[in-house]
Amino acid sequence: MTTAQQERTAEDLKKLAEQAGRDLEDASALEILTWAAETFGKRFCVTSSMEDAVVAHLASRAMPGVDVVFLDTGYHFEETIGTRDAVDAVMDVNVITLTPRRTVAEQDAEYGPKLHDRNPDLCCKLRKVQPLEEGLKDYQAWATGLRRDESPTRANTPVVGWDEKRQKVKISPIARWTQDDVDAYVTEHGVLTNPLLMDGYASVGCAPCTRRVLQGEDARAGRWAGRSKTECGLHG
Ligand code: SF4
């Protein structure tokens, strides 16, 4: 890590994010990730839900051995855990699995069973938001796979922005991509994808809160279906 990277303040990072957001709006995903790798070095990571490994693959081209952070909520489909293990085994990345402070059994004992049905915001806070905040502590920048076309709530996602909540640079290198762009990249590079994407799921989260999508629904419609919740709090 360079001295310049070590000495950056939150104000420095915010200015970097705002400038890069303007400069890189039309850049390719690989150019954006190359900028991130050169700017932040080991203080940059990719987060992945293991829906697919597209951003991890792009990031590994920009920075071989890049940290790929996965949140193991304890509620994942076995296909998701299998995708995480396959990414770890075959890609030039360093997979880091974050876990919540409580196991599912410990959470059930403290809050009662199926908290995800009764209070999904609290469940997401305990199993996703808190562990991610703790896991990102030593990074200055993190990359996500957010895309503008996934849902109306993501339509204004910047390619590089400022994560005020965590005081970090937040990078969404495929923000401008469509699903067709993702599919084309997967095919061209043989990228690993979660098998559930071939089984009617368009967006893959925790098993109790994810269903298949119907024709014509947006990709996020299968997440927390029937509940007044569209995001887990990681991106809000
Ligand atoms: Fe809990 Fe559902 Fe959120 Fe997963 S997605 S942390 S099961 S509420």
CSV table of C-alpha atoms and ligand atoms in Angstrom, one decimal:
chain,number,residue,atom,x,y,z
A,1,MET,CA,0.0,0.0,0.0
A,2,THR,CA,1.4,3.4,-0.9
A,3,THR,CA,1.7,6.2,1.6
A,4,ALA,CA,-0.8,8.3,-0.4
A,5,GLN,CA,-3.4,5.4,-0.1
A,6,GLN,CA,-2.7,5.2,3.6
A,7,GLU,CA,-3.1,8.9,4.3
A,8,ARG,CA,-6.4,9.5,2.4
A,9,THR,CA,-9.1,11.1,4.5
A,10,ALA,CA,-12.9,10.6,4.0
A,11,GLU,CA,-12.9,14.1,2.3
A,12,ASP,CA,-10.1,13.0,-0.1
A,13,LEU,CA,-12.1,9.8,-1.0
A,14,LYS,CA,-15.3,11.7,-1.5
A,15,LYS,CA,-13.6,14.2,-3.9
A,16,LEU,CA,-12.0,11.2,-5.7
A,17,ALA,CA,-15.4,9.6,-6.1
A,18,GLU,CA,-17.1,12.7,-7.4
A,19,GLN,CA,-14.4,13.4,-9.9
A,20,ALA,CA,-14.2,9.8,-11.1
A,21,GLY,CA,-18.0,9.6,-11.4
A,22,ARG,CA,-17.8,12.4,-13.9
A,23,ASP,CA,-14.7,11.2,-15.7
A,24,LEU,CA,-15.6,7.5,-16.0
A,25,GLU,CA,-19.3,7.7,-16.8
A,26,ASP,CA,-18.6,6.6,-20.4
A,27,ALA,CA,-15.7,4.3,-19.6
A,28,SER,CA,-15.8,0.6,-20.1
A,29,ALA,CA,-16.3,-1.7,-17.1
A,30,LEU,CA,-12.7,-2.9,-17.4
A,31,GLU,CA,-11.4,0.7,-17.6
A,32,ILE,CA,-13.4,1.6,-14.4
A,33,LEU,CA,-12.0,-1.4,-12.6
A,34,THR,CA,-8.4,-0.7,-13.8
A,35,TRP,CA,-8.8,2.8,-12.4
A,36,ALA,CA,-10.0,1.3,-9.1
A,37,ALA,CA,-7.1,-1.1,-8.9
A,38,GLU,CA,-4.5,1.6,-9.7
A,39,THR,CA,-6.1,4.1,-7.3
A,40,PHE,CA,-6.9,1.9,-4.3
A,41,GLY,CA,-4.7,-1.2,-4.7
A,42,LYS,CA,-5.3,-3.7,-1.8
A,43,ARG,CA,-7.7,-1.3,-0.3
A,44,PHE,CA,-10.2,-2.1,-3.0
A,45,CYS,CA,-12.6,-5.1,-3.0
A,46,VAL,CA,-15.5,-6.5,-5.0
A,47,THR,CA,-18.6,-7.7,-3.3
A,48,SER,CA,-20.5,-10.6,-4.8
A,49,SER,CA,-23.8,-12.2,-4.1
A,50,MET,CA,-22.7,-15.1,-6.3
A,51,GLU,CA,-25.6,-14.6,-8.6
A,52,ASP,CA,-22.8,-14.6,-11.3
A,53,ALA,CA,-19.1,-13.9,-11.2
A,54,VAL,CA,-19.1,-11.2,-13.9
A,55,VAL,CA,-17.7,-8.3,-11.8
A,56,ALA,CA,-15.3,-10.6,-10.0
A,57,HIS,CA,-14.1,-11.8,-13.4
A,58,LEU,CA,-13.7,-8.3,-14.7
A,59,ALA,CA,-11.9,-7.2,-11.5
A,60,SER,CA,-9.5,-10.1,-11.7
A,61,ARG,CA,-8.5,-9.0,-15.1
A,62,ALA,CA,-7.8,-5.5,-13.8
A,63,MET,CA,-6.2,-6.8,-10.5
A,64,PRO,CA,-5.3,-10.5,-10.3
A,65,GLY,CA,-5.9,-11.9,-6.8
A,66,VAL,CA,-8.4,-9.1,-6.0
A,67,ASP,CA,-10.5,-9.6,-2.8
A,68,VAL,CA,-14.0,-10.8,-3.5
A,69,VAL,CA,-16.2,-10.4,-0.5
A,70,PHE,CA,-19.2,-12.7,-0.1
A,71,LEU,CA,-21.8,-12.4,2.7
A,72,ASP,CA,-22.9,-15.8,4.0
A,73,THR,CA,-26.1,-15.0,5.7
A,74,GLY,CA,-26.8,-18.6,6.7
A,75,TYR,CA,-29.9,-18.6,4.5
A,76,HIS,CA,-28.4,-19.1,1.1
A,77,PHE,CA,-29.4,-21.7,-1.5
A,78,GLU,CA,-26.9,-24.5,-1.8
A,79,GLU,CA,-26.4,-23.4,-5.4
A,80,THR,CA,-25.2,-20.0,-4.2
A,81,ILE,CA,-22.6,-21.6,-1.8
A,82,GLY,CA,-21.6,-23.9,-4.6
A,83,THR,CA,-21.0,-20.9,-6.9
A,84,ARG,CA,-18.9,-19.3,-4.2
A,85,ASP,CA,-16.8,-22.4,-3.9
A,86,ALA,CA,-16.4,-22.7,-7.6
A,87,VAL,CA,-15.3,-19.1,-8.0
A,88,ASP,CA,-12.8,-19.6,-5.2
A,89,ALA,CA,-11.4,-22.7,-6.8
A,90,VAL,CA,-11.1,-21.6,-10.4
A,91,MET,CA,-10.7,-17.8,-10.5
A,92,ASP,CA,-7.7,-15.7,-9.8
A,93,VAL,CA,-9.4,-13.9,-6.9
A,94,ASN,CA,-9.2,-14.1,-3.1
A,95,VAL,CA,-12.7,-15.0,-1.8
A,96,ILE,CA,-13.5,-13.7,1.7
A,97,THR,CA,-16.6,-15.0,3.3
A,98,LEU,CA,-18.2,-12.7,5.9
A,99,THR,CA,-20.6,-14.2,8.5
A,100,PRO,CA,-23.1,-12.5,10.8
A,101,ARG,CA,-22.3,-12.3,14.6
A,102,ARG,CA,-25.1,-14.8,15.3
A,103,THR,CA,-25.8,-18.1,13.6
A,104,VAL,CA,-29.3,-18.6,12.4
A,105,ALA,CA,-30.0,-20.8,15.5
A,106,GLU,CA,-28.7,-18.0,17.8
A,107,GLN,CA,-30.8,-15.4,16.1
A,108,ASP,CA,-33.8,-17.7,16.4
A,109,ALA,CA,-33.2,-18.1,20.1
A,110,GLU,CA,-32.9,-14.3,20.6
A,111,TYR,CA,-35.5,-13.0,18.2
A,112,GLY,CA,-37.8,-16.0,17.6
A,113,PRO,CA,-37.9,-18.1,14.4
A,114,LYS,CA,-38.3,-16.8,10.9
A,115,LEU,CA,-37.4,-13.2,11.7
A,116,HIS,CA,-37.2,-12.7,7.9
A,117,ASP,CA,-41.0,-13.1,7.8
A,118,ARG,CA,-41.8,-10.9,10.7
A,119,ASN,CA,-39.2,-8.2,10.5
A,120,PRO,CA,-37.1,-8.5,7.3
A,121,ASP,CA,-35.4,-5.2,7.8
A,122,LEU,CA,-34.0,-6.3,11.2
A,123,CYS,CA,-33.0,-9.7,9.7
A,124,CYS,CA,-31.2,-8.0,6.8
A,125,LYS,CA,-29.5,-5.6,9.3
A,126,LEU,CA,-28.2,-8.4,11.4
A,127,ARG,CA,-27.3,-10.8,8.6
A,128,LYS,CA,-26.1,-8.4,5.9
A,129,VAL,CA,-25.7,-4.8,6.8
A,130,GLN,CA,-23.7,-5.2,10.0
A,131,PRO,CA,-21.4,-7.9,8.7
A,132,LEU,CA,-20.7,-5.9,5.5
A,133,GLU,CA,-19.9,-2.8,7.5
A,134,GLU,CA,-17.5,-4.7,9.6
A,135,GLY,CA,-16.0,-6.5,6.6
A,136,LEU,CA,-15.4,-3.3,4.6
A,137,LYS,CA,-13.7,-1.5,7.5
A,138,ASP,CA,-10.2,-1.6,6.0
A,139,TYR,CA,-11.1,-0.9,2.4
A,140,GLN,CA,-11.4,2.5,0.8
A,141,ALA,CA,-13.5,1.4,-2.1
A,142,TRP,CA,-15.8,-1.4,-3.0
A,143,ALA,CA,-17.3,-2.6,-6.2
A,144,THR,CA,-20.8,-4.0,-6.7
A,145,GLY,CA,-22.7,-5.6,-9.6
A,146,LEU,CA,-25.6,-3.0,-9.5
A,147,ARG,CA,-27.1,-2.2,-12.9
A,148,ARG,CA,-29.5,0.6,-13.8
A,149,ASP,CA,-31.8,-1.6,-15.7
A,150,GLU,CA,-32.5,-4.0,-12.8
A,151,SER,CA,-35.3,-1.9,-11.3
A,152,PRO,CA,-36.5,1.7,-11.0
A,153,THR,CA,-34.7,2.0,-7.6
A,154,ARG,CA,-31.4,1.4,-9.4
A,155,ALA,CA,-32.0,3.7,-12.4
A,156,ASN,CA,-29.6,6.4,-11.2
A,157,THR,CA,-26.7,4.2,-10.0
A,158,PRO,CA,-23.4,6.1,-10.7
A,159,VAL,CA,-20.5,4.1,-12.1
A,160,VAL,CA,-18.4,5.7,-9.3
A,161,GLY,CA,-20.1,7.4,-6.3
A,162,TRP,CA,-19.7,8.2,-2.7
A,163,ASP,CA,-21.1,5.8,-0.1
A,164,GLU,CA,-22.0,8.3,2.6
A,165,LYS,CA,-23.1,5.7,5.1
A,166,ARG,CA,-19.8,3.8,5.0
A,167,GLN,CA,-17.6,6.7,4.0
A,168,LYS,CA,-16.2,4.8,1.1
A,169,VAL,CA,-16.0,5.0,-2.7
A,170,LYS,CA,-18.6,2.8,-4.3
A,171,ILE,CA,-18.0,1.5,-7.8
A,172,SER,CA,-20.6,0.0,-10.0
A,173,PRO,CA,-18.6,-0.9,-13.2
A,174,ILE,CA,-21.5,-2.5,-15.0
A,175,ALA,CA,-24.1,0.1,-14.0
A,176,ARG,CA,-24.7,0.9,-17.7
A,177,TRP,CA,-24.9,-2.7,-18.8
A,178,THR,CA,-28.1,-4.5,-19.8
A,179,GLN,CA,-29.0,-8.1,-19.1
A,180,ASP,CA,-27.9,-8.8,-22.7
A,181,ASP,CA,-24.5,-7.3,-22.0
A,182,VAL,CA,-24.1,-9.6,-19.0
A,183,ASP,CA,-25.2,-12.6,-20.9
A,184,ALA,CA,-22.8,-11.8,-23.8
A,185,TYR,CA,-19.9,-11.4,-21.3
A,186,VAL,CA,-20.7,-14.7,-19.6
A,187,THR,CA,-20.7,-16.5,-22.9
A,188,GLU,CA,-17.6,-14.8,-24.3
A,189,HIS,CA,-15.5,-15.5,-21.2
A,190,GLY,CA,-17.2,-18.7,-19.8
A,191,VAL,CA,-17.9,-16.9,-16.5
A,192,LEU,CA,-19.4,-18.9,-13.7
A,193,THR,CA,-23.1,-18.3,-13.0
A,194,ASN,CA,-25.4,-19.5,-10.3
A,195,PRO,CA,-27.4,-22.5,-11.6
A,196,LEU,CA,-30.6,-20.9,-10.3
A,197,LEU,CA,-30.5,-18.3,-13.1
A,198,MET,CA,-31.3,-21.2,-15.5
A,199,ASP,CA,-34.2,-22.2,-13.2
A,200,GLY,CA,-36.4,-19.1,-13.4
A,201,TYR,CA,-34.7,-16.9,-10.8
A,202,ALA,CA,-33.5,-13.5,-12.2
A,203,SER,CA,-32.0,-12.3,-9.0
A,204,VAL,CA,-30.7,-14.6,-6.3
A,205,GLY,CA,-30.7,-13.7,-2.6
A,206,CYS,CA,-31.6,-15.6,0.6
A,207,ALA,CA,-33.8,-18.6,0.1
A,208,PRO,CA,-36.7,-17.5,2.3
A,209,CYS,CA,-36.9,-14.2,0.5
A,210,THR,CA,-36.4,-15.1,-3.1
A,211,ARG,CA,-38.8,-16.6,-5.6
A,212,ARG,CA,-38.8,-17.1,-9.4
A,213,VAL,CA,-39.9,-14.2,-11.5
A,214,LEU,CA,-42.8,-14.2,-13.8
A,215,GLN,CA,-42.6,-13.2,-17.5
A,216,GLY,CA,-42.6,-9.4,-17.8
A,217,GLU,CA,-41.5,-8.8,-14.2
A,218,ASP,CA,-38.4,-6.9,-13.5
A,219,ALA,CA,-35.3,-8.8,-12.3
A,220,ARG,CA,-35.8,-7.8,-8.7
A,221,ALA,CA,-39.5,-8.7,-8.5
A,222,GLY,CA,-38.6,-12.1,-7.0
A,223,ARG,CA,-36.9,-10.5,-3.9
A,224,TRP,CA,-39.1,-10.1,-0.8
A,225,ALA,CA,-42.2,-10.6,-3.0
A,226,GLY,CA,-45.4,-9.5,-1.3
A,227,ARG,CA,-43.6,-7.5,1.3
A,228,SER,CA,-43.0,-3.7,1.3
A,229,LYS,CA,-39.2,-4.1,0.8
A,230,THR,CA,-37.1,-4.0,-2.3
A,231,GLU,CA,-33.6,-3.6,-1.0
A,232,CYS,CA,-31.7,-5.2,1.9
A,233,GLY,CA,-30.0,-2.0,3.1
A,234,LEU,CA,-26.6,-2.7,1.5
A,235,HIS,CA,-27.3,-0.2,-1.2
A,236,GLY,CA,-29.6,2.3,0.4
B,1,SF4,FE1,-33.0,-12.3,6.3
B,1,SF4,FE2,-34.3,-12.4,4.0
B,1,SF4,FE3,-32.7,-10.3,4.5
B,1,SF4,FE4,-31.7,-12.8,4.1
B,1,SF4,S1,-32.8,-11.5,2.6
B,1,SF4,S2,-31.0,-11.4,5.6
B,1,SF4,S3,-33.3,-14.1,5.1
B,1,SF4,S4,-34.6,-10.8,5.6
